[in-house]
């Protein structure tokens, strides 16, 4: 087997631009900004580490922070279906901005969608 890792197909430079474009949008999004820190520098740094390993690159996140335990790390925040949708919409726009296209984008997005659904821990409030 000689399969190219998604991390290699996307490239570190594009991945880092993607994460920066993503958190720029998160910081402006009315459904997301309230649960994130005002300064997203450290959040973006951790997400670059996490997505590097998620895409098959070196285990940068685990080396510094231990097992991701993503759902547990999200439990302090109310992750509603609306917020998951907002997170994914920021990611779609960020992928557009950095020009990520084709099957590598489709596969990456499909995995992020599954992970985002798994993070939901709070129902949307009934109106
Ligand atoms: C951290 C929200 C989905 C990966 C966080 C934080 C919030 C958050 C509020 C804390 C930020 C901070 O304190 O710096 C959300 C919401 C999601 C979502 C609303 C919607 C479903 C995801 C997904 C992934 C992810 C799909 C991965 C594919 C991470 C990582 C961290 C993080 C790696 C840093 C954890 C750490 O502190 O070490 N998220 N998240 N999140 N999120 Fe999410």
Short mmCIF file of N, CA and C and ligand atoms in Angstrom, two decimals:
data_model
loop_
_atom_site.label_atom_id
_atom_site.label_comp_id
_atom_site.label_asym_id
_atom_site.label_seq_id
_atom_site.Cartn_x
_atom_site.Cartn_y
_atom_site.Cartn_z
N UNK A 1 0.85 -1.20 0.00
CA UNK A 1 0.00 0.00 0.00
C UNK A 1 0.88 1.25 0.00
N UNK A 2 0.43 2.22 -0.73
CA UNK A 2 1.19 3.46 -0.81
C UNK A 2 0.22 4.63 -0.88
N UNK A 3 -0.65 4.69 0.11
CA UNK A 3 -1.69 5.72 0.10
C UNK A 3 -1.16 7.02 0.68
N UNK A 4 -1.50 8.11 0.03
CA UNK A 4 -1.13 9.41 0.56
C UNK A 4 -2.03 9.74 1.74
N UNK A 5 -1.43 10.14 2.86
CA UNK A 5 -2.22 10.55 4.02
C UNK A 5 -2.96 11.85 3.69
N UNK A 6 -4.18 12.00 4.22
CA UNK A 6 -4.89 13.27 4.00
C UNK A 6 -4.05 14.47 4.45
N UNK A 7 -3.30 14.30 5.55
CA UNK A 7 -2.44 15.41 6.02
C UNK A 7 -1.45 15.82 4.95
N UNK A 8 -0.89 14.84 4.24
CA UNK A 8 0.07 15.16 3.17
C UNK A 8 -0.64 15.75 1.96
N UNK A 9 -1.83 15.23 1.66
CA UNK A 9 -2.57 15.74 0.50
C UNK A 9 -2.96 17.20 0.71
N UNK A 10 -3.35 17.54 1.93
CA UNK A 10 -3.78 18.92 2.22
C UNK A 10 -2.57 19.82 2.39
N UNK A 11 -1.59 19.35 3.12
CA UNK A 11 -0.37 20.13 3.37
C UNK A 11 -0.51 20.97 4.63
N UNK A 12 0.60 21.09 5.35
CA UNK A 12 0.58 21.80 6.63
C UNK A 12 0.19 23.27 6.46
N UNK A 13 0.70 23.90 5.42
CA UNK A 13 0.42 25.33 5.21
C UNK A 13 -1.07 25.57 5.02
N UNK A 14 -1.70 24.76 4.17
CA UNK A 14 -3.14 24.91 3.93
C UNK A 14 -3.94 24.58 5.18
N UNK A 15 -3.51 23.54 5.91
CA UNK A 15 -4.23 23.19 7.15
C UNK A 15 -4.19 24.34 8.15
N UNK A 16 -3.03 24.97 8.29
CA UNK A 16 -2.92 26.08 9.23
C UNK A 16 -3.75 27.28 8.77
N UNK A 17 -3.76 27.55 7.48
CA UNK A 17 -4.61 28.64 6.97
C UNK A 17 -6.08 28.32 7.18
N UNK A 18 -6.43 27.05 7.00
CA UNK A 18 -7.82 26.63 7.22
C UNK A 18 -8.25 26.89 8.67
N UNK A 19 -7.41 26.50 9.60
CA UNK A 19 -7.76 26.66 11.02
C UNK A 19 -7.87 28.15 11.36
N UNK A 20 -6.96 28.97 10.85
CA UNK A 20 -7.04 30.41 11.12
C UNK A 20 -8.30 31.02 10.51
N UNK A 21 -8.63 30.62 9.28
CA UNK A 21 -9.84 31.13 8.62
C UNK A 21 -11.08 30.68 9.38
N UNK A 22 -11.03 29.45 9.89
CA UNK A 22 -12.15 28.88 10.65
C UNK A 22 -12.39 29.68 11.94
N UNK A 23 -11.34 29.88 12.75
CA UNK A 23 -11.55 30.56 14.03
C UNK A 23 -11.85 32.04 13.85
N UNK A 24 -11.40 32.62 12.75
CA UNK A 24 -11.83 34.00 12.47
C UNK A 24 -13.36 34.04 12.38
N UNK A 25 -13.95 33.07 11.69
CA UNK A 25 -15.41 33.01 11.56
C UNK A 25 -16.09 32.66 12.88
N UNK A 26 -15.49 31.70 13.61
CA UNK A 26 -16.06 31.32 14.92
C UNK A 26 -16.18 32.56 15.82
N UNK A 27 -15.13 33.38 15.81
CA UNK A 27 -15.11 34.56 16.67
C UNK A 27 -16.15 35.59 16.31
N UNK A 28 -16.67 35.52 15.08
CA UNK A 28 -17.68 36.47 14.63
C UNK A 28 -19.08 35.87 14.67
N UNK A 29 -19.20 34.56 14.91
CA UNK A 29 -20.50 33.90 14.78
C UNK A 29 -21.32 34.06 16.06
N UNK A 30 -22.54 34.59 15.94
CA UNK A 30 -23.34 34.86 17.14
C UNK A 30 -23.66 33.61 17.97
N UNK A 31 -23.75 32.44 17.36
CA UNK A 31 -24.05 31.22 18.12
C UNK A 31 -22.80 30.60 18.76
N UNK A 32 -21.62 30.95 18.24
CA UNK A 32 -20.39 30.30 18.71
C UNK A 32 -19.54 31.19 19.60
N UNK A 33 -19.40 32.46 19.22
CA UNK A 33 -18.49 33.34 19.95
C UNK A 33 -18.71 33.32 21.47
N UNK A 34 -19.98 33.27 21.94
CA UNK A 34 -20.20 33.33 23.40
C UNK A 34 -19.57 32.18 24.18
N UNK A 35 -19.34 31.03 23.58
CA UNK A 35 -18.77 29.91 24.35
C UNK A 35 -17.26 29.76 24.14
N UNK A 36 -16.68 30.59 23.28
CA UNK A 36 -15.23 30.54 23.03
C UNK A 36 -14.52 31.67 23.75
N UNK A 37 -13.22 31.49 24.06
CA UNK A 37 -12.47 32.60 24.65
C UNK A 37 -12.37 33.78 23.67
N UNK A 38 -12.19 34.98 24.19
CA UNK A 38 -12.06 36.15 23.32
C UNK A 38 -10.83 36.03 22.44
N UNK A 39 -9.75 35.55 23.04
CA UNK A 39 -8.50 35.37 22.29
C UNK A 39 -8.42 33.91 21.84
N UNK A 40 -8.51 33.70 20.54
CA UNK A 40 -8.58 32.34 20.00
C UNK A 40 -7.20 31.80 19.59
N UNK A 41 -6.14 32.50 19.96
CA UNK A 41 -4.79 32.09 19.55
C UNK A 41 -4.46 30.68 20.04
N UNK A 42 -4.70 30.43 21.32
CA UNK A 42 -4.35 29.13 21.89
C UNK A 42 -5.31 28.04 21.38
N UNK A 43 -6.57 28.39 21.22
CA UNK A 43 -7.54 27.43 20.67
C UNK A 43 -7.10 27.00 19.27
N UNK A 44 -6.70 27.96 18.45
CA UNK A 44 -6.27 27.64 17.08
C UNK A 44 -5.00 26.80 17.09
N UNK A 45 -4.09 27.11 18.01
CA UNK A 45 -2.84 26.34 18.09
C UNK A 45 -3.14 24.88 18.41
N UNK A 46 -4.04 24.64 19.37
CA UNK A 46 -4.41 23.27 19.72
C UNK A 46 -5.14 22.57 18.57
N UNK A 47 -5.98 23.31 17.88
CA UNK A 47 -6.73 22.69 16.78
C UNK A 47 -5.80 22.32 15.62
N UNK A 48 -4.77 23.13 15.37
CA UNK A 48 -3.77 22.75 14.35
C UNK A 48 -3.10 21.44 14.76
N UNK A 49 -2.75 21.33 16.03
CA UNK A 49 -2.13 20.09 16.51
C UNK A 49 -3.09 18.92 16.36
N UNK A 50 -4.36 19.15 16.77
CA UNK A 50 -5.32 18.05 16.74
C UNK A 50 -5.60 17.60 15.31
N UNK A 51 -5.89 18.55 14.43
CA UNK A 51 -6.26 18.16 13.06
C UNK A 51 -5.08 17.53 12.31
N UNK A 52 -3.87 17.91 12.67
CA UNK A 52 -2.70 17.26 12.08
C UNK A 52 -2.74 15.76 12.34
N UNK A 53 -3.01 15.38 13.58
CA UNK A 53 -3.04 13.94 13.87
C UNK A 53 -4.31 13.27 13.39
N UNK A 54 -5.43 14.00 13.41
CA UNK A 54 -6.73 13.49 12.91
C UNK A 54 -6.61 13.10 11.44
N UNK A 55 -5.77 13.84 10.71
CA UNK A 55 -5.59 13.60 9.27
C UNK A 55 -4.43 12.66 8.97
N UNK A 56 -3.88 12.04 10.00
CA UNK A 56 -2.84 11.05 9.78
C UNK A 56 -1.42 11.56 9.89
N UNK A 57 -1.26 12.83 10.25
CA UNK A 57 0.08 13.39 10.45
C UNK A 57 0.61 13.04 11.83
N UNK A 58 1.73 13.64 12.21
CA UNK A 58 2.34 13.34 13.50
C UNK A 58 1.42 13.69 14.68
N UNK A 59 1.53 12.95 15.81
CA UNK A 59 0.60 13.09 16.94
C UNK A 59 0.91 14.30 17.82
N UNK A 60 0.86 15.48 17.22
CA UNK A 60 1.27 16.71 17.92
C UNK A 60 0.38 17.01 19.12
N UNK A 61 -0.91 16.77 18.95
CA UNK A 61 -1.84 17.08 20.06
C UNK A 61 -1.57 16.17 21.25
N UNK A 62 -1.54 14.87 20.98
CA UNK A 62 -1.36 13.89 22.05
C UNK A 62 -0.01 14.08 22.74
N UNK A 63 1.02 14.40 21.98
CA UNK A 63 2.34 14.60 22.59
C UNK A 63 2.31 15.71 23.64
N UNK A 64 1.51 16.75 23.39
CA UNK A 64 1.51 17.86 24.34
C UNK A 64 0.40 17.78 25.38
N UNK A 65 -0.76 17.23 24.98
CA UNK A 65 -1.95 17.32 25.86
C UNK A 65 -2.49 15.97 26.30
N UNK A 66 -1.93 14.87 25.81
CA UNK A 66 -2.46 13.55 26.15
C UNK A 66 -3.62 13.18 25.24
N UNK A 67 -4.30 12.10 25.62
CA UNK A 67 -5.40 11.59 24.79
C UNK A 67 -6.42 12.71 24.55
N UNK A 68 -6.88 12.87 23.31
CA UNK A 68 -7.81 13.98 23.02
C UNK A 68 -9.10 13.93 23.84
N UNK A 69 -9.70 12.75 24.05
CA UNK A 69 -10.97 12.66 24.79
C UNK A 69 -11.89 13.80 24.41
N UNK A 70 -12.12 13.94 23.12
CA UNK A 70 -12.77 15.16 22.63
C UNK A 70 -14.14 15.41 23.24
N UNK A 71 -14.94 14.34 23.35
CA UNK A 71 -16.29 14.58 23.86
C UNK A 71 -16.21 15.07 25.31
N UNK A 72 -15.34 14.45 26.09
CA UNK A 72 -15.18 14.87 27.49
C UNK A 72 -14.69 16.32 27.57
N UNK A 73 -13.77 16.69 26.70
CA UNK A 73 -13.24 18.06 26.75
C UNK A 73 -14.29 19.09 26.34
N UNK A 74 -15.34 18.63 25.63
CA UNK A 74 -16.40 19.56 25.23
C UNK A 74 -17.55 19.61 26.23
N UNK A 75 -17.55 18.71 27.22
CA UNK A 75 -18.69 18.68 28.15
C UNK A 75 -18.89 19.98 28.94
N UNK A 76 -17.82 20.74 29.25
CA UNK A 76 -18.06 22.00 29.95
C UNK A 76 -18.84 23.03 29.12
N UNK A 77 -19.00 22.77 27.83
CA UNK A 77 -19.67 23.74 26.95
C UNK A 77 -20.99 23.14 26.48
N UNK A 78 -22.01 23.98 26.34
CA UNK A 78 -23.29 23.50 25.82
C UNK A 78 -23.21 23.41 24.31
N UNK A 79 -23.00 22.20 23.82
CA UNK A 79 -22.91 21.98 22.37
C UNK A 79 -24.29 21.50 21.90
N UNK A 80 -25.02 22.40 21.29
CA UNK A 80 -26.37 22.13 20.80
C UNK A 80 -26.31 21.76 19.31
N UNK A 81 -27.39 21.17 18.78
CA UNK A 81 -27.44 20.94 17.33
C UNK A 81 -27.22 22.23 16.53
N UNK A 82 -27.77 23.34 17.02
CA UNK A 82 -27.57 24.63 16.32
C UNK A 82 -26.09 25.01 16.29
N UNK A 83 -25.40 24.80 17.41
CA UNK A 83 -23.97 25.15 17.45
C UNK A 83 -23.14 24.20 16.57
N UNK A 84 -23.54 22.93 16.52
CA UNK A 84 -22.82 22.00 15.64
C UNK A 84 -22.97 22.44 14.18
N UNK A 85 -24.19 22.85 13.82
CA UNK A 85 -24.44 23.32 12.46
C UNK A 85 -23.61 24.58 12.16
N UNK A 86 -23.54 25.47 13.14
CA UNK A 86 -22.77 26.71 12.98
C UNK A 86 -21.28 26.39 12.83
N UNK A 87 -20.78 25.47 13.66
CA UNK A 87 -19.36 25.05 13.58
C UNK A 87 -19.06 24.54 12.18
N UNK A 88 -19.95 23.68 11.68
CA UNK A 88 -19.72 23.10 10.35
C UNK A 88 -19.83 24.14 9.25
N UNK A 89 -20.71 25.12 9.42
CA UNK A 89 -20.83 26.17 8.39
C UNK A 89 -19.57 27.05 8.37
N UNK A 90 -19.00 27.33 9.55
CA UNK A 90 -17.72 28.07 9.58
C UNK A 90 -16.64 27.26 8.88
N UNK A 91 -16.65 25.95 9.06
CA UNK A 91 -15.65 25.09 8.42
C UNK A 91 -15.83 25.08 6.90
N UNK A 92 -17.08 25.00 6.44
CA UNK A 92 -17.33 25.03 5.00
C UNK A 92 -16.80 26.32 4.38
N UNK A 93 -17.09 27.45 5.04
CA UNK A 93 -16.63 28.73 4.51
C UNK A 93 -15.10 28.81 4.54
N UNK A 94 -14.49 28.28 5.59
CA UNK A 94 -13.03 28.30 5.68
C UNK A 94 -12.41 27.42 4.58
N UNK A 95 -13.03 26.29 4.30
CA UNK A 95 -12.55 25.42 3.22
C UNK A 95 -12.65 26.15 1.87
N UNK A 96 -13.76 26.87 1.68
CA UNK A 96 -13.89 27.68 0.46
C UNK A 96 -12.77 28.71 0.39
N UNK A 97 -12.53 29.39 1.52
CA UNK A 97 -11.55 30.49 1.53
C UNK A 97 -10.15 29.99 1.18
N UNK A 98 -9.76 28.85 1.70
CA UNK A 98 -8.40 28.36 1.43
C UNK A 98 -8.32 27.52 0.16
N UNK A 99 -9.46 27.32 -0.51
CA UNK A 99 -9.45 26.60 -1.78
C UNK A 99 -9.25 25.11 -1.64
N UNK A 100 -9.74 24.55 -0.53
CA UNK A 100 -9.65 23.09 -0.36
C UNK A 100 -10.80 22.47 -1.16
N UNK A 101 -10.46 21.57 -2.08
CA UNK A 101 -11.45 21.05 -3.02
C UNK A 101 -11.29 19.54 -3.20
N UNK A 102 -12.26 18.96 -3.86
CA UNK A 102 -12.14 17.57 -4.30
C UNK A 102 -12.39 16.55 -3.22
N UNK A 103 -11.93 15.31 -3.47
CA UNK A 103 -12.27 14.20 -2.59
C UNK A 103 -11.62 14.37 -1.22
N UNK A 104 -10.45 15.03 -1.15
CA UNK A 104 -9.81 15.20 0.15
C UNK A 104 -10.68 16.10 1.02
N UNK A 105 -11.29 17.11 0.40
CA UNK A 105 -12.23 17.98 1.14
C UNK A 105 -13.47 17.20 1.55
N UNK A 106 -14.04 16.45 0.62
CA UNK A 106 -15.28 15.72 0.91
C UNK A 106 -15.08 14.74 2.06
N UNK A 107 -13.98 14.00 2.01
CA UNK A 107 -13.70 13.00 3.05
C UNK A 107 -13.46 13.66 4.41
N UNK A 108 -12.68 14.74 4.39
CA UNK A 108 -12.37 15.47 5.62
C UNK A 108 -13.66 16.02 6.22
N UNK A 109 -14.47 16.66 5.39
CA UNK A 109 -15.72 17.26 5.87
C UNK A 109 -16.65 16.19 6.45
N UNK A 110 -16.73 15.05 5.76
CA UNK A 110 -17.63 13.99 6.23
C UNK A 110 -17.21 13.50 7.62
N UNK A 111 -15.91 13.39 7.86
CA UNK A 111 -15.43 12.99 9.19
C UNK A 111 -15.71 14.07 10.22
N UNK A 112 -15.48 15.33 9.85
CA UNK A 112 -15.75 16.42 10.79
C UNK A 112 -17.22 16.46 11.16
N UNK A 113 -18.08 16.19 10.17
CA UNK A 113 -19.51 16.19 10.42
C UNK A 113 -19.86 15.11 11.46
N UNK A 114 -19.31 13.91 11.30
CA UNK A 114 -19.57 12.84 12.27
C UNK A 114 -19.06 13.23 13.66
N UNK A 115 -17.85 13.79 13.70
CA UNK A 115 -17.29 14.18 15.00
C UNK A 115 -18.13 15.28 15.63
N UNK A 116 -18.57 16.23 14.82
CA UNK A 116 -19.38 17.34 15.35
C UNK A 116 -20.70 16.81 15.93
N UNK A 117 -21.33 15.86 15.25
CA UNK A 117 -22.59 15.29 15.78
C UNK A 117 -22.32 14.61 17.13
N UNK A 118 -21.18 13.96 17.22
CA UNK A 118 -20.80 13.24 18.44
C UNK A 118 -20.56 14.20 19.62
N UNK A 119 -20.20 15.45 19.33
CA UNK A 119 -19.92 16.44 20.38
C UNK A 119 -21.18 17.01 21.00
N UNK A 120 -22.35 16.84 20.31
CA UNK A 120 -23.59 17.43 20.82
C UNK A 120 -23.92 16.82 22.18
N UNK A 121 -24.12 17.71 23.17
CA UNK A 121 -24.38 17.25 24.54
C UNK A 121 -25.56 17.96 25.18
N UNK A 122 -26.23 18.83 24.42
CA UNK A 122 -27.32 19.65 24.96
C UNK A 122 -28.36 19.84 23.85
N UNK A 123 -29.66 19.65 24.14
CA UNK A 123 -30.66 19.90 23.10
C UNK A 123 -30.83 21.39 22.85
N UNK A 124 -31.30 21.73 21.67
CA UNK A 124 -31.68 23.11 21.42
C UNK A 124 -32.86 23.44 22.35
N UNK A 125 -32.88 24.64 22.84
CA UNK A 125 -33.98 25.02 23.73
C UNK A 125 -35.29 25.01 22.96
N UNK A 126 -36.32 24.57 23.62
CA UNK A 126 -37.63 24.58 22.96
C UNK A 126 -38.20 25.98 23.03
N UNK A 127 -38.69 26.40 21.88
CA UNK A 127 -39.18 27.79 21.82
C UNK A 127 -40.71 27.77 21.78
C1 LIG B 1 -12.11 23.03 22.02
C2 LIG B 1 -16.65 24.16 20.80
C3 LIG B 1 -16.66 20.62 17.52
C4 LIG B 1 -11.95 19.92 18.34
C5 LIG B 1 -13.35 23.61 21.97
C6 LIG B 1 -13.78 24.68 22.86
C7 LIG B 1 -15.04 24.99 22.52
C8 LIG B 1 -15.43 24.14 21.43
C9 LIG B 1 -15.94 26.06 23.16
C10 LIG B 1 -12.91 25.32 23.96
C11 LIG B 1 -12.02 26.37 23.34
C12 LIG B 1 -10.96 26.85 24.31
O1 LIG B 1 -11.23 26.89 25.52
O2 LIG B 1 -9.85 27.18 23.87
C13 LIG B 1 -17.05 23.30 19.80
C14 LIG B 1 -18.37 23.29 19.20
C15 LIG B 1 -18.39 22.27 18.30
C16 LIG B 1 -17.07 21.65 18.32
C17 LIG B 1 -19.52 24.25 19.49
C18 LIG B 1 -19.58 21.89 17.46
C19 LIG B 1 -19.92 20.62 17.26
C20 LIG B 1 -15.37 20.15 17.42
C21 LIG B 1 -14.92 19.18 16.46
C22 LIG B 1 -13.60 18.98 16.70
C23 LIG B 1 -13.22 19.83 17.80
C24 LIG B 1 -15.82 18.56 15.39
C25 LIG B 1 -12.60 18.10 16.00
C26 LIG B 1 -12.76 17.61 14.79
C27 LIG B 1 -11.61 20.68 19.41
C28 LIG B 1 -10.28 20.67 20.01
C29 LIG B 1 -10.33 21.57 21.09
C30 LIG B 1 -11.68 22.10 21.10
C31 LIG B 1 -9.09 19.84 19.58
C32 LIG B 1 -9.20 21.91 22.07
C33 LIG B 1 -9.31 20.97 23.26
C34 LIG B 1 -8.32 21.36 24.33
O3 LIG B 1 -8.61 22.25 25.13
O4 LIG B 1 -7.22 20.77 24.39
N1 LIG B 1 -14.38 23.31 21.13
N2 LIG B 1 -16.31 22.31 19.24
N3 LIG B 1 -14.32 20.52 18.21
N4 LIG B 1 -12.40 21.55 20.09
FE1 LIG B 1 -14.34 21.89 19.70
#
